[in-house]
Each structure stands twice: as structure tokens, then as C-alpha cells.
Short mmCIF file of C-alpha atoms in Angstrom, two decimals:
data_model
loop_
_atom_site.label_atom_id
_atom_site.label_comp_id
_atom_site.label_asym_id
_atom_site.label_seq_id
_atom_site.Cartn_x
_atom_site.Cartn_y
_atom_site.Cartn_z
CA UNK A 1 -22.08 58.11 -15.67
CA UNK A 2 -22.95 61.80 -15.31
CA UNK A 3 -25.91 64.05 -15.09
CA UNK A 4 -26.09 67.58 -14.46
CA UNK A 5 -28.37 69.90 -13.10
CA UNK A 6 -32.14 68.73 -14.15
CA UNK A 7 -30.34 65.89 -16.01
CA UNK A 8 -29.61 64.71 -12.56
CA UNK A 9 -27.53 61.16 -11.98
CA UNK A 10 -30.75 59.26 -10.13
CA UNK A 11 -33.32 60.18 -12.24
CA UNK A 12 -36.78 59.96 -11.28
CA UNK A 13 -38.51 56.64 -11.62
CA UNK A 14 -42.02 59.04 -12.23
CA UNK A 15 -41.08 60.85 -15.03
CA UNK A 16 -39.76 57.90 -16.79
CA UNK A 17 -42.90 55.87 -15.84
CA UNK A 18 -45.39 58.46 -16.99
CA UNK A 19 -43.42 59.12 -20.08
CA UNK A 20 -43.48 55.52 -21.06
CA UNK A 21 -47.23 55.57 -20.43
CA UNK A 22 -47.75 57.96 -22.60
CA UNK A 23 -45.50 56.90 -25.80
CA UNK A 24 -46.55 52.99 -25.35
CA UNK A 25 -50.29 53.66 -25.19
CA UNK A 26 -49.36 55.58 -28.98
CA UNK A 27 -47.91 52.31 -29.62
CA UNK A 28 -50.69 50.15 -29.21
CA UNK A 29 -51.48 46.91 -26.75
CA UNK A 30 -49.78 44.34 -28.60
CA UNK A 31 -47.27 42.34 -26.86
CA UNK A 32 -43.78 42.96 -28.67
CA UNK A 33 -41.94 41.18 -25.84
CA UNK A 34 -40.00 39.39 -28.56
CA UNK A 35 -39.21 41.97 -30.77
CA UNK A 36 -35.78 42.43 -30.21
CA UNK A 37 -35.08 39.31 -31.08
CA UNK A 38 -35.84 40.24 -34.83
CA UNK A 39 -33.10 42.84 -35.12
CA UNK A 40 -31.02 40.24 -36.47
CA UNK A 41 -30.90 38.90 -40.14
CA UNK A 42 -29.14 36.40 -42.00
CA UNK A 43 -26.39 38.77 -42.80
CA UNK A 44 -26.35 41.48 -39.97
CA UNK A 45 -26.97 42.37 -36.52
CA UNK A 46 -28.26 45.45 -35.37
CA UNK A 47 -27.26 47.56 -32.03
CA UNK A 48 -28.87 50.28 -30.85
CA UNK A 49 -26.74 53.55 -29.73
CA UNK A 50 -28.88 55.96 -27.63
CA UNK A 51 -26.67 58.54 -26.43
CA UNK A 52 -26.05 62.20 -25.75
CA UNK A 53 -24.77 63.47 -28.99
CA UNK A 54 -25.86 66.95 -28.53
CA UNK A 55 -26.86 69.31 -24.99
CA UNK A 56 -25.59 69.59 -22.09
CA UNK A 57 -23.29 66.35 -21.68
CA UNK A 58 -22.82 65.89 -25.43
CA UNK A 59 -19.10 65.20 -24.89
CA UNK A 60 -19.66 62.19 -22.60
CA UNK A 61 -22.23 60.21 -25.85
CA UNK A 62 -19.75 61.78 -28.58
CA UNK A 63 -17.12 59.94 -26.69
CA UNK A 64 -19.06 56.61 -25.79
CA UNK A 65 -20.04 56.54 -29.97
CA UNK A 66 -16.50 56.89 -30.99
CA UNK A 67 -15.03 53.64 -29.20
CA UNK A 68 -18.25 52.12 -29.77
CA UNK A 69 -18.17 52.44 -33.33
CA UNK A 70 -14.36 51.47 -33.08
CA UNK A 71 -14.94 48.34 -32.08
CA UNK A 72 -18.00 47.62 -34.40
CA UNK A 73 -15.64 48.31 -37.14
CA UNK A 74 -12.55 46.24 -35.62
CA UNK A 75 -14.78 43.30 -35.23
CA UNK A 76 -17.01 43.73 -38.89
CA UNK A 77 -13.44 43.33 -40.29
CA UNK A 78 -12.79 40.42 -38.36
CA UNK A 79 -15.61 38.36 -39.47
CA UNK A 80 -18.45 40.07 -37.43
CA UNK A 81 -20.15 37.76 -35.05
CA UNK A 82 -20.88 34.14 -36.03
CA UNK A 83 -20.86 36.07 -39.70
CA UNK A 84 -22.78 38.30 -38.96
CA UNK A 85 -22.00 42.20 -39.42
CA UNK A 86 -22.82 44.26 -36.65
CA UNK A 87 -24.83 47.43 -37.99
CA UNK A 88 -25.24 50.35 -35.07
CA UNK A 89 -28.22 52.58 -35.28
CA UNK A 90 -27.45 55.91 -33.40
CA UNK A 91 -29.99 58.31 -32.19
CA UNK A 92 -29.15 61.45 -30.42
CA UNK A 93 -30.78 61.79 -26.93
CA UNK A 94 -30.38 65.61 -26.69
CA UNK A 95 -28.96 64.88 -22.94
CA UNK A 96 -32.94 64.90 -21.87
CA UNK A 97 -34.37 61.93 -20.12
CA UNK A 98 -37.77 61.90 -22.66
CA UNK A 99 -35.49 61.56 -25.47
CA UNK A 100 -33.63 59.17 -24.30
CA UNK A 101 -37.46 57.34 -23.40
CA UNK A 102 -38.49 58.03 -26.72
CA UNK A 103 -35.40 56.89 -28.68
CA UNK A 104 -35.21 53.34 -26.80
CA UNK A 105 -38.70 52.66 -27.77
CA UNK A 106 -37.98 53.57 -31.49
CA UNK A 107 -34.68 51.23 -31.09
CA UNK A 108 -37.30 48.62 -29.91
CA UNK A 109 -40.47 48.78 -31.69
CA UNK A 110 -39.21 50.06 -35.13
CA UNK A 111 -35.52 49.47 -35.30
CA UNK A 112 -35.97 45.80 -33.37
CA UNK A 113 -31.95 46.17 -32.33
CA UNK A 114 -30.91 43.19 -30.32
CA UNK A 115 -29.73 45.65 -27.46
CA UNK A 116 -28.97 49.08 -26.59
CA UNK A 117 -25.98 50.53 -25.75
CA UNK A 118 -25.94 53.56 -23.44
CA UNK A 119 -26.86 55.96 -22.26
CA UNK A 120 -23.85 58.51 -21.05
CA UNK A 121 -25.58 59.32 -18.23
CA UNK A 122 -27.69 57.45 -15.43
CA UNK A 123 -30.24 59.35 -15.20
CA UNK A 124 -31.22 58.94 -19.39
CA UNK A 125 -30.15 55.20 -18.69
CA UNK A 126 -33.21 55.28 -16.07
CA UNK A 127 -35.00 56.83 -18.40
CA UNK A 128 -34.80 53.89 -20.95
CA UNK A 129 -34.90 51.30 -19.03
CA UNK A 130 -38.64 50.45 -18.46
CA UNK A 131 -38.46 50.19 -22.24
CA UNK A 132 -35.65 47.30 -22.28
CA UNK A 133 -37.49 45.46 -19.60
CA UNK A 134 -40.89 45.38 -21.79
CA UNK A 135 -39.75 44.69 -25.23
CA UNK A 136 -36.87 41.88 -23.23
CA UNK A 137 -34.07 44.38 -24.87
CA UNK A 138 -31.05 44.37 -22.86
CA UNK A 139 -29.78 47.92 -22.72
CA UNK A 140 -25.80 48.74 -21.00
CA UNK A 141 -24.70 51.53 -20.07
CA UNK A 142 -21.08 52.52 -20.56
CA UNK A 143 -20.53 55.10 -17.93
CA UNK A 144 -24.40 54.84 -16.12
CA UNK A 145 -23.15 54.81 -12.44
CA UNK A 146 -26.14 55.25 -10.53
CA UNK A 147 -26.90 52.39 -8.27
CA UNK A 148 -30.60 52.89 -9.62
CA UNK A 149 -29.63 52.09 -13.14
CA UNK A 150 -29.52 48.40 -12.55
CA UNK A 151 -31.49 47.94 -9.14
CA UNK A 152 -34.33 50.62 -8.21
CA UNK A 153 -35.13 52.35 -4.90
CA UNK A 154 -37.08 50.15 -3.75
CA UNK A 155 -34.47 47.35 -4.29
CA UNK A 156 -36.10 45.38 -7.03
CA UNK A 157 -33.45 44.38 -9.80
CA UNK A 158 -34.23 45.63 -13.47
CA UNK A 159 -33.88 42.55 -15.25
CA UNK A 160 -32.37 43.80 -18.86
CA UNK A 161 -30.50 46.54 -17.67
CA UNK A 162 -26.27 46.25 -17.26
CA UNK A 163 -23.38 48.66 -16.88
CA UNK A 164 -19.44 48.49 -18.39
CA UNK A 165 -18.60 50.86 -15.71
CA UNK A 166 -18.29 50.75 -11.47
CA UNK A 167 -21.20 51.99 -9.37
CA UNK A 168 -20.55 55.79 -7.27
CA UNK A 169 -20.26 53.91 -3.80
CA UNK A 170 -16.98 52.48 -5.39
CA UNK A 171 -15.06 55.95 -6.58
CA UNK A 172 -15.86 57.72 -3.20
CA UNK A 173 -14.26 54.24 -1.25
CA UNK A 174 -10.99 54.12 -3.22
CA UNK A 175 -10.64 58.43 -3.21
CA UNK A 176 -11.36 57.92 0.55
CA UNK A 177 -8.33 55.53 0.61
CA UNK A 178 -6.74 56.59 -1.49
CA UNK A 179 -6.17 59.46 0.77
CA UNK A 180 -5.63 57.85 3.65
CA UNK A 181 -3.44 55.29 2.63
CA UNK A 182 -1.40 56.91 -0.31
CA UNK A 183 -1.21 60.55 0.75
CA UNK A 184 -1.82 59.86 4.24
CA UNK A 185 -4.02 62.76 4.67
CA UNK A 186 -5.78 62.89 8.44
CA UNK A 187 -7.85 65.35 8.67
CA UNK A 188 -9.82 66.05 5.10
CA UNK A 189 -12.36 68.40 3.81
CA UNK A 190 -15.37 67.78 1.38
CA UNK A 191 -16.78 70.24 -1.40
CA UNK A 192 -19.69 68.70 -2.81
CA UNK A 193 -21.97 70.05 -5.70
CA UNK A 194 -25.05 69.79 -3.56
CA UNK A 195 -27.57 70.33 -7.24
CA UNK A 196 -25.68 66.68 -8.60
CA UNK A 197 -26.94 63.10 -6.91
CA UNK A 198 -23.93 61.99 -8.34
CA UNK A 199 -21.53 64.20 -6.09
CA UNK A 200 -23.74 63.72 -2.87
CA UNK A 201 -23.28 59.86 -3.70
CA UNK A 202 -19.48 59.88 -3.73
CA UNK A 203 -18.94 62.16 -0.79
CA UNK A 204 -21.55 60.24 0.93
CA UNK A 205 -19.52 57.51 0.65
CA UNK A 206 -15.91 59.19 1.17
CA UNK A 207 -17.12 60.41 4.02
CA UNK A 208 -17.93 57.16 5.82
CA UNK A 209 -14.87 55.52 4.77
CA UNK A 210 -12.71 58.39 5.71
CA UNK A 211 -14.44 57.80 9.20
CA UNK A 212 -14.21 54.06 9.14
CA UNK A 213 -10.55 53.92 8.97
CA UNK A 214 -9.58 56.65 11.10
CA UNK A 215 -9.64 59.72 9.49
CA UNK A 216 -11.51 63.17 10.38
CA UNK A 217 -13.62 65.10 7.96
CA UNK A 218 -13.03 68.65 9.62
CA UNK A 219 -15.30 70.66 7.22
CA UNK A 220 -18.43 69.93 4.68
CA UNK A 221 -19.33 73.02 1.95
CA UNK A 222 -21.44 72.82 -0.92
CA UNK A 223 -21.94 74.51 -4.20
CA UNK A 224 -24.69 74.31 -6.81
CA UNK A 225 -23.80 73.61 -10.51
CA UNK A 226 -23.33 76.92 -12.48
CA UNK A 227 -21.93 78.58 -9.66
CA UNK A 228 -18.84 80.49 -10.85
CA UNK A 229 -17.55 82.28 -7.69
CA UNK A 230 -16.46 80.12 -5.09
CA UNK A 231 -13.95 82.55 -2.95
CA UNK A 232 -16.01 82.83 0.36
CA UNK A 233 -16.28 79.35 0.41
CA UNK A 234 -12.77 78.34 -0.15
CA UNK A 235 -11.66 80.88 2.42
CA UNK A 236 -13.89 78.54 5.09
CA UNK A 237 -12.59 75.50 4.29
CA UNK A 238 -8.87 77.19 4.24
CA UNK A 239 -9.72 77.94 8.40
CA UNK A 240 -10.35 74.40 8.61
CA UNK A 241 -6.90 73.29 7.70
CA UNK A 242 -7.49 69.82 6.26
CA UNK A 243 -4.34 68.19 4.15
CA UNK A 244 -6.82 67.10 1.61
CA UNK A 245 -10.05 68.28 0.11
CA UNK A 246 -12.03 65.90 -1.46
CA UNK A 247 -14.37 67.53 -4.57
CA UNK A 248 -16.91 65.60 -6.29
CA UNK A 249 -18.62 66.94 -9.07
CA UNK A 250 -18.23 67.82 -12.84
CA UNK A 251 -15.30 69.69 -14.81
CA UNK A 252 -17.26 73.08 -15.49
CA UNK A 253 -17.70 73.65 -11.75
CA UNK A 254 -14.36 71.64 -10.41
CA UNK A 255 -12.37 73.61 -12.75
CA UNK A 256 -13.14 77.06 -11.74
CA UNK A 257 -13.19 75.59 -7.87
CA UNK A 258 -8.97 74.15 -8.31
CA UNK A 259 -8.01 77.42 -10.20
CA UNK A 260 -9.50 79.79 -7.25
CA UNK A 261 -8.93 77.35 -4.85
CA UNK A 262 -4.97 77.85 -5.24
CA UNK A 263 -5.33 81.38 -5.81
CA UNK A 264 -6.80 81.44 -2.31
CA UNK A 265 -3.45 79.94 -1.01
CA UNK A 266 -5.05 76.03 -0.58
CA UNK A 267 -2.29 73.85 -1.49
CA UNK A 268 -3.30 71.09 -0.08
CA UNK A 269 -3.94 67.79 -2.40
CA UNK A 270 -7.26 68.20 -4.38
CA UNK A 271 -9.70 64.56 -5.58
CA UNK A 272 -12.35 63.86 -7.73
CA UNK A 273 -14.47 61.39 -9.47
CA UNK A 274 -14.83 60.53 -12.78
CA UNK A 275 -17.00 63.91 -13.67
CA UNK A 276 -13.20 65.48 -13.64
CA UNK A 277 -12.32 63.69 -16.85
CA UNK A 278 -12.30 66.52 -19.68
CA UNK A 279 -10.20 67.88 -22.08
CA UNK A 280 -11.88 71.58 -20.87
CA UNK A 281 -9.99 70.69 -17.24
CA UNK A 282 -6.71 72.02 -17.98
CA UNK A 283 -8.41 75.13 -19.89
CA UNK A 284 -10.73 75.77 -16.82
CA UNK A 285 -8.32 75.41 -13.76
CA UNK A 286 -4.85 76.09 -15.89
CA UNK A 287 -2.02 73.79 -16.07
CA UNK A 288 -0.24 74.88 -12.70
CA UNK A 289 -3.39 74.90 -10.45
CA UNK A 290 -3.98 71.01 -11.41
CA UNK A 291 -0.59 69.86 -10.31
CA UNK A 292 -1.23 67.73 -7.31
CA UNK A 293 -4.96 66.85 -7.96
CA UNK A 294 -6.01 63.39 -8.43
CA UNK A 295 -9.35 61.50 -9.68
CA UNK A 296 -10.58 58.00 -9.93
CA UNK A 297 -11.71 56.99 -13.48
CA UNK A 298 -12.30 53.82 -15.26
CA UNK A 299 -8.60 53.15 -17.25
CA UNK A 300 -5.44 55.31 -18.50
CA UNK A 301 -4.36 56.01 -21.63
CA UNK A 302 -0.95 55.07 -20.31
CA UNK A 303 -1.52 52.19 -18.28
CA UNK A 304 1.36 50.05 -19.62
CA UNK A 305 -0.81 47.12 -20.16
CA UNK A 306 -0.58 45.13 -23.57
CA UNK A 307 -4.43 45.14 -24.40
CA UNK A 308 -5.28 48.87 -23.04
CA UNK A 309 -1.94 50.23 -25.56
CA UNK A 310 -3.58 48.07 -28.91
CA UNK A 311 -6.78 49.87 -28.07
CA UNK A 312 -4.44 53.42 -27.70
CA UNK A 313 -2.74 52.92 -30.94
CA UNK A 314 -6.31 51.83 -32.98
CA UNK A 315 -8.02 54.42 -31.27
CA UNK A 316 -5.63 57.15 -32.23
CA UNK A 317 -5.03 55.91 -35.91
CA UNK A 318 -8.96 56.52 -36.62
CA UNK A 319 -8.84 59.53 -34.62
CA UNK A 320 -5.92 61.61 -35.61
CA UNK A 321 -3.58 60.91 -32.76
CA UNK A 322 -5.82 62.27 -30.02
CA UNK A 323 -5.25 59.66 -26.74
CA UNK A 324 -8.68 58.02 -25.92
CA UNK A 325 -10.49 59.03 -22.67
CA UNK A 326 -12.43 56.71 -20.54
CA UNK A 327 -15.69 57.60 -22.30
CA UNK A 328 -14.10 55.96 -25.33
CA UNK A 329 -12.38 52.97 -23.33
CA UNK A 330 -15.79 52.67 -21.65
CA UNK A 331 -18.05 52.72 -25.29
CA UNK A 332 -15.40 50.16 -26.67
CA UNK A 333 -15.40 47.51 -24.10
CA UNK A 334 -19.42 47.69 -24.09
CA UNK A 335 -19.52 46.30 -28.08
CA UNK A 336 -17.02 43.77 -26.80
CA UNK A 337 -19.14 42.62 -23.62
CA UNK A 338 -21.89 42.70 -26.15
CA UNK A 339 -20.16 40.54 -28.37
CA UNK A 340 -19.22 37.72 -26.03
CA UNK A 341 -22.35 37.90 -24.42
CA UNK A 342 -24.06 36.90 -28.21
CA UNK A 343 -21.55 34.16 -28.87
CA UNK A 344 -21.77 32.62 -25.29
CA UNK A 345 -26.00 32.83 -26.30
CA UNK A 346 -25.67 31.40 -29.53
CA UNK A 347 -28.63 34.05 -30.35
CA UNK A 348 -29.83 37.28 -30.60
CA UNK A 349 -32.88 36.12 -28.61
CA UNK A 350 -33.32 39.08 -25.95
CA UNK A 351 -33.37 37.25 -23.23
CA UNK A 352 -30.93 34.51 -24.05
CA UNK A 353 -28.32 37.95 -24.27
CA UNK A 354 -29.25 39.17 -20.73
CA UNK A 355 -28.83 35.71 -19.71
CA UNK A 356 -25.40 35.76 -21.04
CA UNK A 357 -24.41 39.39 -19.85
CA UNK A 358 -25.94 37.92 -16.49
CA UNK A 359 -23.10 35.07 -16.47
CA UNK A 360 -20.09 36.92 -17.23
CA UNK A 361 -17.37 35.88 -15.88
CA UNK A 362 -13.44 37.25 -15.79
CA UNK A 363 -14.09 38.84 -19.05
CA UNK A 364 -10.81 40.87 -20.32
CA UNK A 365 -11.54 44.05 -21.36
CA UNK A 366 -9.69 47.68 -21.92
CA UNK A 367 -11.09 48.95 -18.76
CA UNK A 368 -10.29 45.80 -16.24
CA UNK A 369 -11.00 42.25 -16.13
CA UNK A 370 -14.39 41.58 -14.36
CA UNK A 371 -17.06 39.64 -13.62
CA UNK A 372 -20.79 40.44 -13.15
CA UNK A 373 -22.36 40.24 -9.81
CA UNK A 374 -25.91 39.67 -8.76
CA UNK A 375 -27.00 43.62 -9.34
CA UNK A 376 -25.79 43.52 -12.87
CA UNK A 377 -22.49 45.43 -11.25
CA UNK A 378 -18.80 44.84 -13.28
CA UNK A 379 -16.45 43.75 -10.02
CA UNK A 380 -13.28 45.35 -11.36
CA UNK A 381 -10.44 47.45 -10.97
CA UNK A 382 -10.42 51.24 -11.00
CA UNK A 383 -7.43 53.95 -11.88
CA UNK A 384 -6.64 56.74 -9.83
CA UNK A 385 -4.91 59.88 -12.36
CA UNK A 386 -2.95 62.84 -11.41
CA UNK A 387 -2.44 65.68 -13.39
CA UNK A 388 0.65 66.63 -13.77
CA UNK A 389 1.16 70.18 -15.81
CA UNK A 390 -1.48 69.71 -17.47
CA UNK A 391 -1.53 65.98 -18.48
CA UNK A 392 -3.49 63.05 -17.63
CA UNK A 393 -0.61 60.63 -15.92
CA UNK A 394 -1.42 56.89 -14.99
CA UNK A 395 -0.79 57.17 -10.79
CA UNK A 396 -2.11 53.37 -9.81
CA UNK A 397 -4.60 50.98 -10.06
CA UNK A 398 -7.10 49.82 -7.32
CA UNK A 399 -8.42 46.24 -7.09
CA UNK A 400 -12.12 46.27 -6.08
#
């Protein structure tokens, strides 16, 4: 999903090249197209976990490992797959894109996984995903919502390379409604962190369905990540007098931006994306600021439904009661997809898995049912949250 700063959400397709250059030339010439075909055995198969278990986005990986390794255990005790015990080999990215380069080709050459799972972010998914192409491993990414993670810039489709999550394009459509619709806001305001792909994505997007459907975007500010003071700003977009403000971006910004914001006298409804989902929110903005902000994620902890409460009450029985976020819901359902997509193979072969990721269809999972499409896209449903003082509360659920 998220990037920040020089871990940024599109990452460029250069650096990964030249770093893959550089690390497969150490490697040798020798074609190991098939290798991740051997990471299975008689007894066990084996799953790569690249993700960002330490820097800047540590929380996101952390998060993505813990469901992930929830459902490796759920279904080991179950029989494991055709018999077969899944056995995860995790390697910390650091949050950097070269790590993330050089831990997918370790996953490949000398662990032989079948796949790899994550990572966090799209811009280390990017990162790792000239690897899975070259050694046929197929690589997901839990919370990877770049466009550019499955399909690059120049609109050529990256064969092994999948998501569990729904792209940006998506969140800024159904915030944009969302408005419109819901809290039938009319004239809105955008705050965008103008250092973050990922936030210019989503307002890009708001902004042209706000416009599409009749609404008026009556004022555009920026910020760059680490800012901490945002009061001059806030006091522009006050003058403006939209009903709504719309604020892409991630929790160590966003929080400081809601507490000022309704210190400055801006009552207005607040709305994110998924970079909003953090414990640290409530701590950052305080309780009272958040009430009447709102942000689209992947699933609710308290979404009634049958399957997502199982998954609550597993989750928080390994986990000593703490509710599971989307990072978790998100790292769960990816060992899941996984799952089916071996059985439906009847392999491990590489490319018999992407085939079967590639085929998905209505596949019931924590986070929505869905189906692939031709980008290697999840069509599914997405949750908007409010906070209410303080907590996380289920507010609806969006069909795509």
C-alpha cells in the first residue's frame, strides 16, 4: 500500500532495473526460470515473506506478517495443502526498495519459495518484481496499491505480479462519493501531501469524480511529509468554506493536520485513504478532533459478517485481544488466495500458480469476495470507517 517520502508509492522502474543488474550479474547467467518450482518438497511448501519489518513503515510488514503467519498456522493444522505444510521464510526489507530487490532474489535463487508474499508498500513491491518475472515466481502484494505494481508506465502487464488489495484510483472514487452522496457535501476542499505519489493519486482521482457528478472543489493546498505546522494553511482553506475537506496522505502528517485543523475552528467533515489506518491516529489528532472524520480501507473489525468475526476472534486469541487492522485482514487473505490458487494448479510449478491467481474467480475472503481482472486487480468491495471518540467504527460498505 504505502510509501513515504523516498520510499515513495510508484517507485522508480530505474532504480529497480539497475539494482537487479547489478545483484543478477553476482548471480551468474544461468537460467533459473524454474527455480521456484523447487521450493516445494514431499512434506512442505515454502512461501516467501518480504516485508517491512523494521524503518520507516515497519508497522504496515509487522502487520501483513502477523495475519500472514495466522493463516499459515490455521491451515498447517488443518492438513496443510494437498499434505503439505506450508513453511514461511521472512526477511526484513528495512522499508528500502534495494532490500526489498535483494531479499526477493535470495527468496528465489537460494530459498526457491514457490511465491512471495508482499511487500507493504508499492514502491518495494516494484522493487521486487523484475525478480518474480525472471525466476517465474509469483509475488502478491497485500496492501501494494500502485497501479504500477501489476501493470508498468508504459502499460505493459508484469506477468507474476498480483495484489489482495484495491488499486488508489478506487479509494479516491468511493471518498469522492462518498461525499457527495452520503454527506452530501457540494463544495469540497483537497489537502494533499504533495512529497507521496500515493496522495497525489487519490486526490487526483477525488478530484475528477467530485467534478463528474456535480460537485465543486473550491480550494487545492499541499503539504510535504514531515511537515509539522500546518496553521497558515488551514487558515486558507477555512476562507474557502468547503463542507468537506478531503486529506490524503499518511497518519504522522494527517494526524497533526485533524488536531490543528479543529483547533483552527474547521469543523467541517474530514476523509482519507487507507494511509489513515494506525493505532498512532487517535494519539496524534486526540480522540475529540477525529470525531466526524472518515477513511476508506480494505475491511472492519466490526463488519458483522460471519467469516470477517472467525478471523476477529482467531486473530485476537493469538494476539492478546488486540482487534486486527486491515494490514492483518489484508496479510491473511493473501496465504488464503495463495492457497486456492495451489490447489486449483495442482502444483507448485511457478507458472501453473500465476496461472491460477490469473483465473480467480468470486473467491471469499476476509476482505471481500472478488475476482481478478485482466491487470491482476481484485474487483471487490471497499469499507468506509469513521472514528468515533477515538474508535475505529464500521460506517458502510461500497461495491466496486
Amino acid at each position: 500500500m504505502k510509501s513515504k517520502n523516498k520510499l515513495k508509492r510508484y517507485a522508480s522502474v530505474f532504480l529497480a532495473s539497475s539494482l537487479v543488474v547489478g545483484v543478477l550479474a553476482g548471480c551468474g547467467s544461468k537460467d533459473n526460470s524454474s527455480s521456484s518450482s523447487s521450493g516445494s518438497s514431499s512434506k512442505e511448501i515454502k512461501v516467501g515473506l518480504n516485508l517491512e519489518l523494521s524503518g520507516a513503515v515497519a508497522s504496515y510488514g509487522s502487520g501483513i506478517s502477523k495475519g500472514a503467519k495466522l493463516a499459515i498456522n490455521e491451515i498447517n493444522e488443518a492438513g496443510g495443502i494437498d499434505g503439505k505444510k506450508i513453511v514461511p521464510v521472512e526477511i526484513d526489507n528495512k522499508s528500502e526498495n534495494s532490500e526489498a530487490t535483494a531479499a526477493a532474489i535470495k527468496l528465489a535463487t537460494q530459498e526457491k519459495v514457490v511465491a512471495q508474499i508482499g511487500s507493504a508498500t508499492s514502491g518495494n513491491t516494484v522493487a521486487a518484481v523484475q525478480i518474480a518475472n525472471k525466476y517465474k515466481m509469483p509475488i502478491i502484494g497485500p496492501s501494494a496499491t500502485s497501479e504500477t505494481v501489476t501493470v508498468t508506465e508504459k502499460g505493459q502487464l508484469n506477468d507474476y505480479a498480483f495484489r489482495t488489495c484495491f488499486i488508489d484510483p478506487f479509494q479516491g472514487q468511493i471518498a469522492a462519493n462518498f461525499a457527495l452522496n452520503n454527506l452530501k457535501a457540494k463544495n469540497v476542499a483537497i489537502y494533499a501531501d504533495s512529497a507521496s505519489d500515493y496522495a497525489k493519486g487519490l486526490a487526483k482521482s477525488f478530484k475528477e469524480t467530485v467534478e463528474q457528478n456535480g460537485g465543486k472543489v473550491v480550494a487545492e493546498e499541499s503539504y510535504v511529509a514531515k511537515d509539522t505546522d500546518f496553521k497558515s494553511t488551514l487558515t486558507r482553506l477555512k476562507s474557502k468554506k468547503p463542507d468537506f475537506i478531503y486529506i490524503p496522505g499518511y497518519y504522522e502528517e494527517v494526524g497533526l493536520i485533524i488536531k490543528q485543523a479543529r483547533a483552527a475552528g474547521i469543523d467541517v467533515p474530514l476523509m482519507g485513504g487507507d494511509g489513515w489506518d494506525s493505532p498512532k491516529m487517535v494519539e496524534l489528532a486526540g480522540k475529540d478532533s477525529l470525531n466526524n472524520t472518515y477513511f476508506t480501507n480494505h475491511y472492519s473489525a466490526e463488519d458483522p459478517d460471519e467469516k470477517i468475526q472467525k478471523f476477529v476472534k482467531s486473530f485476537k486469541e493469538e494476539n492478546g485481544d488486540q482487534a486486527p487492522d486491515a494490514f492483518n485482514a489484508l496479510g491473511y487473505d493473501t496465504v488464503y488466495w495463495l492457497k486456492d490458487a495451489i490447489e486449483r494448479a495442482g502444483s507448485t510449478n511457478g507458472e501453473k500458480i500465476k496461472d491460477a491467481l490469473e483465473s480467480t474467480k468470486d473467491l471469499s475472503l476476509v476482505t471481500g469476495n472478488f475476482s481478478v481482472d485482466d491487470k491482476h486487480n481484485p474487483v471487490k468491495t471497499a469499507t468506509v470507517l469513521e472514528f468515533k471518540d477515538g474508535k475505529q467504527v464500521f460506517n458502510s460498505k461500497v461495491n466496486p
